[in-house]
Amino acid sequence: MSLGALIKEEKRAATTSSSSQVHMPKDIDWQMLDKPRFFFLGAALFSGVSTALYPILVLKTRQQVSPTRISCANISLAIARLEGLKGFYKGFGTSLLGTIPARALYMTALEITKSCVGQATVRLGLSDTTSMAVANGAAGLASAVAAQVVWTPVDVVSQRLMVQGDVSLSSCRYTNGFDAFRKILCTDGPRGFYRGFGLSILTYAPSNAVWWASYSLAQKSIWSRLKRQDGGGSVVVQALSAVTASGCSALITMPVDTIKTRLQVLDAEENGRRRAMTVMQTVKSLLREGGFGACYRGLGPRWVSMSMSATTMITTYEFLKRLAVKKQT
């Protein structure tokens, strides 16, 4: 082969290699963040997100604990007619109070794990795609476990407040979050606040791992098709990736989430006394009411809630990280 032909061949190979690369916006690492600014702005931004999405959580919870199949439209109309706007925000104060420390734990575990595992996978020689998926999956798993230490007690209290507008779903009445806290403590002791903790871990740890791994893969797949180097369209790509990841996660973990919610909210009656239901009692009750399909009650609201929450969360989170980057000196 002549020298000119060899040079042309090398140029063609370099062009092909360059065009096959995936150009993604540079990620902001944990070490690059101003931590106090990150947590302060995060508390404010995610409180706003929680306020907007809370009514969907109320609908999902009531669907999951209902003994019969009821549509979201019927539940919404019933709440609006009998309880008004306040019915869609029952337990919100308790939920918001717990969200701030839970989110702080979540974000800390997420970023530290992603950074550490990412560096380890690079040293092991894994490909960029595999390294990204493994680091994001491990980070999702670790952050879910850390946050559930706070979120489980918050869920137990707030979910009981969510369903008490329907007399068929709640036998005990609470005036507010503090009253619910006091009554649960008197009836079940401290363990009552961690009812369903194991199932919460089984729900949110795999769900989070699947979500973050799916998100990273979906994001890379979309960017590879766009072939843009300027970072344009980042918000749209993040939103599409979040919806895709939410669908995968919701379908896989929905049955465990339904069992967990019932375990945290409903009680069994024995000789006129209330006591916590067991996992087997909850599963048998669900199967008796509607077979395996009953485990997927509330899938629609959960998918919508997860998609909306994930889309707003990830775009807010990426925006937050850019706001909290340390200033160069």
Short mmCIF file of C-alpha atoms in Angstrom, two decimals:
data_model
loop_
_atom_site.label_atom_id
_atom_site.label_comp_id
_atom_site.label_asym_id
_atom_site.label_seq_id
_atom_site.Cartn_x
_atom_site.Cartn_y
_atom_site.Cartn_z
CA MET A 1 0.00 0.00 0.00
CA SER A 2 1.32 3.47 -0.93
CA LEU A 3 2.09 6.10 1.73
CA GLY A 4 -0.80 8.32 0.52
CA ALA A 5 -3.28 5.44 0.73
CA LEU A 6 -2.01 4.55 4.21
CA ILE A 7 -2.51 8.13 5.43
CA LYS A 8 -6.04 8.21 4.00
CA GLU A 9 -6.86 4.88 5.70
CA GLU A 10 -5.61 6.18 9.06
CA LYS A 11 -7.68 9.36 8.69
CA ARG A 12 -10.79 7.32 7.85
CA ALA A 13 -10.27 5.06 10.88
CA ALA A 14 -9.78 8.08 13.17
CA THR A 15 -12.95 9.72 11.82
CA THR A 16 -14.96 6.51 12.31
CA SER A 17 -13.63 6.10 15.84
CA SER A 18 -14.46 9.72 16.68
CA SER A 19 -18.00 9.50 15.30
CA SER A 20 -18.68 6.31 17.28
CA GLN A 21 -17.87 7.96 20.61
CA VAL A 22 -20.76 8.95 22.84
CA HIS A 23 -20.57 12.64 23.78
CA MET A 24 -22.25 13.19 27.15
CA PRO A 25 -22.15 16.25 29.43
CA LYS A 26 -19.39 15.95 32.03
CA ASP A 27 -20.59 14.56 35.37
CA ILE A 28 -19.97 16.52 38.56
CA ASP A 29 -18.15 14.43 41.16
CA TRP A 30 -18.68 14.49 44.96
CA GLN A 31 -15.30 16.16 45.54
CA MET A 32 -16.34 19.07 43.29
CA LEU A 33 -19.36 20.04 45.43
CA ASP A 34 -19.71 22.74 48.09
CA LYS A 35 -21.39 20.48 50.69
CA PRO A 36 -23.24 23.08 52.88
CA ARG A 37 -24.61 24.81 49.76
CA PHE A 38 -25.51 21.42 48.25
CA PHE A 39 -27.57 20.31 51.29
CA PHE A 40 -29.23 23.69 51.90
CA LEU A 41 -30.37 24.15 48.29
CA GLY A 42 -31.28 20.47 48.09
CA ALA A 43 -33.64 20.74 51.07
CA ALA A 44 -35.44 23.70 49.49
CA LEU A 45 -35.68 22.26 45.96
CA PHE A 46 -36.80 18.77 46.96
CA SER A 47 -39.37 20.12 49.42
CA GLY A 48 -40.99 21.86 46.45
CA VAL A 49 -40.93 18.65 44.42
CA SER A 50 -42.51 16.69 47.30
CA THR A 51 -45.30 19.28 47.62
CA ALA A 52 -46.22 18.96 43.95
CA LEU A 53 -46.23 15.14 43.85
CA TYR A 54 -47.75 14.29 47.25
CA PRO A 55 -51.39 13.91 46.04
CA ILE A 56 -50.33 11.10 43.68
CA LEU A 57 -48.79 9.22 46.63
CA VAL A 58 -52.08 9.53 48.51
CA LEU A 59 -53.97 7.99 45.55
CA LYS A 60 -51.43 5.16 45.21
CA THR A 61 -51.56 4.34 48.92
CA ARG A 62 -55.36 4.26 49.04
CA GLN A 63 -55.49 2.03 45.98
CA GLN A 64 -52.98 -0.40 47.46
CA VAL A 65 -54.81 -0.85 50.76
CA SER A 66 -58.32 -0.92 49.30
CA PRO A 67 -60.00 -4.37 49.57
CA THR A 68 -61.60 -3.84 46.14
CA ARG A 69 -60.37 -2.52 42.83
CA ILE A 70 -61.12 1.22 42.59
CA SER A 71 -59.99 3.58 39.83
CA CYS A 72 -57.87 6.66 40.53
CA ALA A 73 -60.66 8.86 39.15
CA ASN A 74 -63.20 7.49 41.64
CA ILE A 75 -60.79 7.84 44.57
CA SER A 76 -59.95 11.40 43.53
CA LEU A 77 -63.63 12.35 43.27
CA ALA A 78 -64.41 10.77 46.64
CA ILE A 79 -61.54 12.62 48.35
CA ALA A 80 -62.50 15.93 46.71
CA ARG A 81 -66.18 15.52 47.64
CA LEU A 82 -65.79 14.23 51.21
CA GLU A 83 -62.49 15.72 52.37
CA GLY A 84 -61.70 18.60 50.04
CA LEU A 85 -58.19 19.67 49.01
CA LYS A 86 -56.83 18.84 52.48
CA GLY A 87 -57.61 15.18 51.83
CA PHE A 88 -54.89 15.05 49.17
CA TYR A 89 -52.32 16.34 51.68
CA LYS A 90 -53.05 14.20 54.74
CA GLY A 91 -49.77 13.33 56.44
CA PHE A 92 -47.84 15.83 54.33
CA GLY A 93 -46.33 17.70 57.30
CA THR A 94 -44.92 14.45 58.71
CA SER A 95 -43.66 13.38 55.30
CA LEU A 96 -41.96 16.72 54.64
CA LEU A 97 -40.35 16.75 58.08
CA GLY A 98 -38.77 13.36 57.41
CA THR A 99 -37.89 14.03 53.78
CA ILE A 100 -35.16 16.57 54.59
CA PRO A 101 -32.87 14.28 56.68
CA ALA A 102 -33.75 11.28 54.50
CA ARG A 103 -32.78 13.17 51.33
CA ALA A 104 -29.53 14.32 52.94
CA LEU A 105 -28.62 10.69 53.76
CA TYR A 106 -29.72 9.59 50.30
CA MET A 107 -27.67 12.16 48.38
CA THR A 108 -24.57 11.64 50.53
CA ALA A 109 -24.62 7.84 50.13
CA LEU A 110 -25.42 8.16 46.41
CA GLU A 111 -22.55 10.46 45.52
CA ILE A 112 -19.90 8.85 47.75
CA THR A 113 -20.73 5.32 46.54
CA LYS A 114 -20.91 6.38 42.89
CA SER A 115 -17.49 8.04 43.17
CA CYS A 116 -15.80 5.15 45.01
CA VAL A 117 -17.30 2.32 42.92
CA GLY A 118 -16.70 4.28 39.70
CA GLN A 119 -12.99 4.60 40.51
CA ALA A 120 -12.79 0.90 41.44
CA THR A 121 -14.43 -0.25 38.17
CA VAL A 122 -12.04 1.89 36.14
CA ARG A 123 -9.07 0.28 37.92
CA LEU A 124 -10.56 -3.15 37.11
CA GLY A 125 -10.51 -2.25 33.43
CA LEU A 126 -14.27 -2.42 32.80
CA SER A 127 -15.72 -0.63 29.79
CA ASP A 128 -17.23 2.85 30.23
CA THR A 129 -20.80 1.55 29.78
CA THR A 130 -20.37 -1.33 32.26
CA SER A 131 -18.50 0.88 34.71
CA MET A 132 -21.27 3.52 34.61
CA ALA A 133 -24.06 0.95 35.08
CA VAL A 134 -22.28 -0.82 37.96
CA ALA A 135 -21.39 2.45 39.75
CA ASN A 136 -24.91 3.85 39.39
CA GLY A 137 -26.55 0.56 40.44
CA ALA A 138 -24.34 0.24 43.53
CA ALA A 139 -24.95 3.90 44.41
CA GLY A 140 -28.72 3.41 44.11
CA LEU A 141 -28.59 0.35 46.37
CA ALA A 142 -26.49 2.05 49.06
CA SER A 143 -28.51 5.29 49.05
CA ALA A 144 -31.83 3.43 49.38
CA VAL A 145 -30.62 1.40 52.38
CA ALA A 146 -29.25 4.53 54.11
CA ALA A 147 -32.41 6.60 53.52
CA GLN A 148 -34.81 3.86 54.69
CA VAL A 149 -33.53 4.25 58.26
CA VAL A 150 -35.42 7.57 58.26
CA TRP A 151 -38.03 6.99 55.56
CA THR A 152 -39.62 3.84 57.05
CA PRO A 153 -40.87 5.51 60.27
CA VAL A 154 -42.01 8.52 58.21
CA ASP A 155 -43.88 6.20 55.83
CA VAL A 156 -45.59 4.36 58.68
CA VAL A 157 -46.95 7.58 60.19
CA SER A 158 -47.75 9.49 56.99
CA GLN A 159 -49.43 6.53 55.24
CA ARG A 160 -51.74 5.96 58.21
CA LEU A 161 -52.76 9.60 57.99
CA MET A 162 -53.24 9.28 54.22
CA VAL A 163 -55.86 6.52 54.44
CA GLN A 164 -57.87 7.59 57.46
CA GLY A 165 -60.29 9.64 55.38
CA ASP A 166 -61.82 6.30 54.37
CA VAL A 167 -63.40 4.63 57.41
CA SER A 168 -63.19 1.20 55.73
CA LEU A 169 -59.38 1.40 55.60
CA SER A 170 -58.46 2.68 59.06
CA SER A 171 -59.85 1.57 62.42
CA CYS A 172 -57.75 4.01 64.46
CA ARG A 173 -58.23 7.79 64.25
CA TYR A 174 -55.40 10.33 64.43
CA THR A 175 -55.65 14.08 64.76
CA ASN A 176 -52.15 14.79 63.37
CA GLY A 177 -48.68 13.33 62.95
CA PHE A 178 -47.74 13.74 66.62
CA ASP A 179 -50.94 11.99 67.70
CA ALA A 180 -50.20 9.13 65.28
CA PHE A 181 -46.64 8.91 66.59
CA ARG A 182 -47.86 8.74 70.21
CA LYS A 183 -50.53 6.09 69.53
CA ILE A 184 -48.21 3.88 67.47
CA LEU A 185 -45.57 4.11 70.21
CA CYS A 186 -48.11 3.19 72.92
CA THR A 187 -49.62 0.31 70.91
CA ASP A 188 -46.60 -1.25 69.19
CA GLY A 189 -43.56 0.28 70.86
CA PRO A 190 -40.53 1.57 68.88
CA ARG A 191 -40.72 -1.51 66.64
CA GLY A 192 -44.04 -0.21 65.34
CA PHE A 193 -42.24 2.53 63.42
CA TYR A 194 -40.17 -0.05 61.58
CA ARG A 195 -43.07 -2.24 60.57
CA GLY A 196 -42.27 -3.42 57.06
CA PHE A 197 -38.63 -2.24 57.26
CA GLY A 198 -37.33 -5.47 55.72
CA LEU A 199 -39.83 -5.20 52.89
CA SER A 200 -38.96 -1.52 52.47
CA ILE A 201 -35.34 -2.54 51.90
CA LEU A 202 -36.47 -5.32 49.54
CA THR A 203 -38.61 -2.77 47.67
CA TYR A 204 -36.45 0.32 47.49
CA ALA A 205 -32.93 -1.13 47.38
CA PRO A 206 -33.48 -3.23 44.20
CA SER A 207 -35.83 -0.56 42.82
CA ASN A 208 -33.19 2.12 43.27
CA ALA A 209 -30.42 -0.08 41.92
CA VAL A 210 -32.50 -0.96 38.83
CA TRP A 211 -33.53 2.69 38.38
CA TRP A 212 -30.02 4.17 38.49
CA ALA A 213 -28.50 1.41 36.33
CA SER A 214 -31.36 1.70 33.79
CA TYR A 215 -31.09 5.48 33.86
CA SER A 216 -27.38 5.49 33.05
CA LEU A 217 -27.83 2.97 30.22
CA ALA A 218 -30.88 4.78 28.77
CA GLN A 219 -29.06 8.11 28.97
CA LYS A 220 -26.00 6.77 27.16
CA SER A 221 -28.19 5.09 24.53
CA ILE A 222 -30.07 8.34 23.81
CA TRP A 223 -26.89 10.43 23.69
CA SER A 224 -25.32 7.93 21.27
CA ARG A 225 -28.20 8.54 18.88
CA LEU A 226 -28.06 12.31 19.22
CA LYS A 227 -24.29 12.53 18.60
CA ARG A 228 -24.12 16.04 20.05
CA GLN A 229 -21.02 17.44 21.72
CA ASP A 230 -22.47 20.69 23.02
CA GLY A 231 -24.67 19.17 25.74
CA GLY A 232 -27.78 20.62 24.08
CA GLY A 233 -31.03 18.88 24.97
CA SER A 234 -29.68 17.65 28.34
CA VAL A 235 -32.98 18.17 30.18
CA VAL A 236 -34.97 16.28 27.53
CA VAL A 237 -32.49 13.37 27.59
CA GLN A 238 -32.60 13.26 31.40
CA ALA A 239 -36.42 13.23 31.36
CA LEU A 240 -36.69 10.44 28.76
CA SER A 241 -34.09 8.37 30.60
CA ALA A 242 -35.91 8.89 33.92
CA VAL A 243 -39.29 7.76 32.50
CA THR A 244 -37.69 4.65 30.97
CA ALA A 245 -35.92 3.77 34.22
CA SER A 246 -39.11 4.36 36.24
CA GLY A 247 -41.07 1.94 34.07
CA CYS A 248 -38.49 -0.83 34.53
CA SER A 249 -38.29 -0.23 38.26
CA ALA A 250 -42.08 -0.01 38.88
CA LEU A 251 -42.88 -3.24 37.03
CA ILE A 252 -40.21 -5.24 38.84
CA THR A 253 -40.89 -4.06 42.41
CA MET A 254 -44.66 -3.32 42.44
CA PRO A 255 -45.83 -6.53 44.22
CA VAL A 256 -43.36 -6.05 47.10
CA ASP A 257 -44.35 -2.37 47.40
CA THR A 258 -48.05 -3.28 47.68
CA ILE A 259 -47.35 -5.87 50.40
CA LYS A 260 -45.13 -3.38 52.25
CA THR A 261 -47.77 -0.64 52.16
CA ARG A 262 -50.50 -2.95 53.51
CA LEU A 263 -48.19 -4.25 56.20
CA GLN A 264 -47.46 -0.69 57.37
CA VAL A 265 -51.06 0.55 57.24
CA LEU A 266 -53.49 -2.29 57.97
CA ASP A 267 -54.00 -4.25 61.20
CA ALA A 268 -55.54 -7.65 61.92
CA GLU A 269 -58.32 -8.10 64.53
CA GLU A 270 -58.07 -11.02 66.96
CA ASN A 271 -60.41 -11.41 69.95
CA GLY A 272 -61.34 -7.73 69.64
CA ARG A 273 -57.72 -6.59 69.76
CA ARG A 274 -55.69 -4.96 66.99
CA ARG A 275 -52.31 -6.43 66.09
CA ALA A 276 -49.85 -6.14 63.24
CA MET A 277 -50.44 -8.37 60.23
CA THR A 278 -47.73 -10.81 59.17
CA VAL A 279 -46.30 -10.95 55.66
CA MET A 280 -48.08 -14.26 54.97
CA GLN A 281 -51.43 -12.88 56.17
CA THR A 282 -50.97 -9.86 53.89
CA VAL A 283 -50.09 -12.00 50.87
CA LYS A 284 -53.04 -14.37 51.48
CA SER A 285 -55.40 -11.43 51.84
CA LEU A 286 -54.22 -9.94 48.54
CA LEU A 287 -54.51 -13.22 46.65
CA ARG A 288 -57.98 -13.78 48.11
CA GLU A 289 -59.14 -10.35 46.98
CA GLY A 290 -57.93 -10.45 43.39
CA GLY A 291 -55.21 -13.00 42.72
CA PHE A 292 -51.74 -11.94 41.65
CA GLY A 293 -53.24 -8.96 39.82
CA ALA A 294 -54.14 -7.43 43.20
CA CYS A 295 -50.41 -7.00 43.84
CA TYR A 296 -50.37 -4.53 40.95
CA ARG A 297 -53.12 -2.27 42.30
CA GLY A 298 -51.86 1.28 42.15
CA LEU A 299 -49.37 0.49 39.35
CA GLY A 300 -50.67 3.37 37.23
CA PRO A 301 -50.30 6.03 39.95
CA ARG A 302 -46.98 4.53 41.04
CA TRP A 303 -45.59 4.60 37.50
CA VAL A 304 -46.83 8.17 36.98
CA SER A 305 -45.58 9.18 40.42
CA MET A 306 -42.18 7.54 39.87
CA SER A 307 -41.85 9.04 36.37
CA MET A 308 -42.84 12.54 37.47
CA SER A 309 -40.83 12.29 40.67
CA ALA A 310 -37.80 10.84 38.88
CA THR A 311 -37.95 13.39 36.06
CA THR A 312 -38.23 16.34 38.42
CA MET A 313 -35.76 14.75 40.84
CA ILE A 314 -33.04 14.07 38.29
CA THR A 315 -33.35 17.43 36.51
CA THR A 316 -33.50 19.21 39.88
CA TYR A 317 -30.61 17.10 41.16
CA GLU A 318 -28.38 17.84 38.17
CA PHE A 319 -29.34 21.53 38.41
CA LEU A 320 -28.58 21.46 42.14
CA LYS A 321 -25.14 19.92 41.55
CA ARG A 322 -24.29 22.67 39.08
CA LEU A 323 -25.41 25.33 41.55
CA ALA A 324 -23.33 23.74 44.32
CA VAL A 325 -20.05 23.32 42.42
CA LYS A 326 -17.10 24.79 44.35
CA LYS A 327 -15.93 28.09 42.94
CA GLN A 328 -12.53 27.94 41.30
CA THR A 329 -9.92 29.96 43.19
#
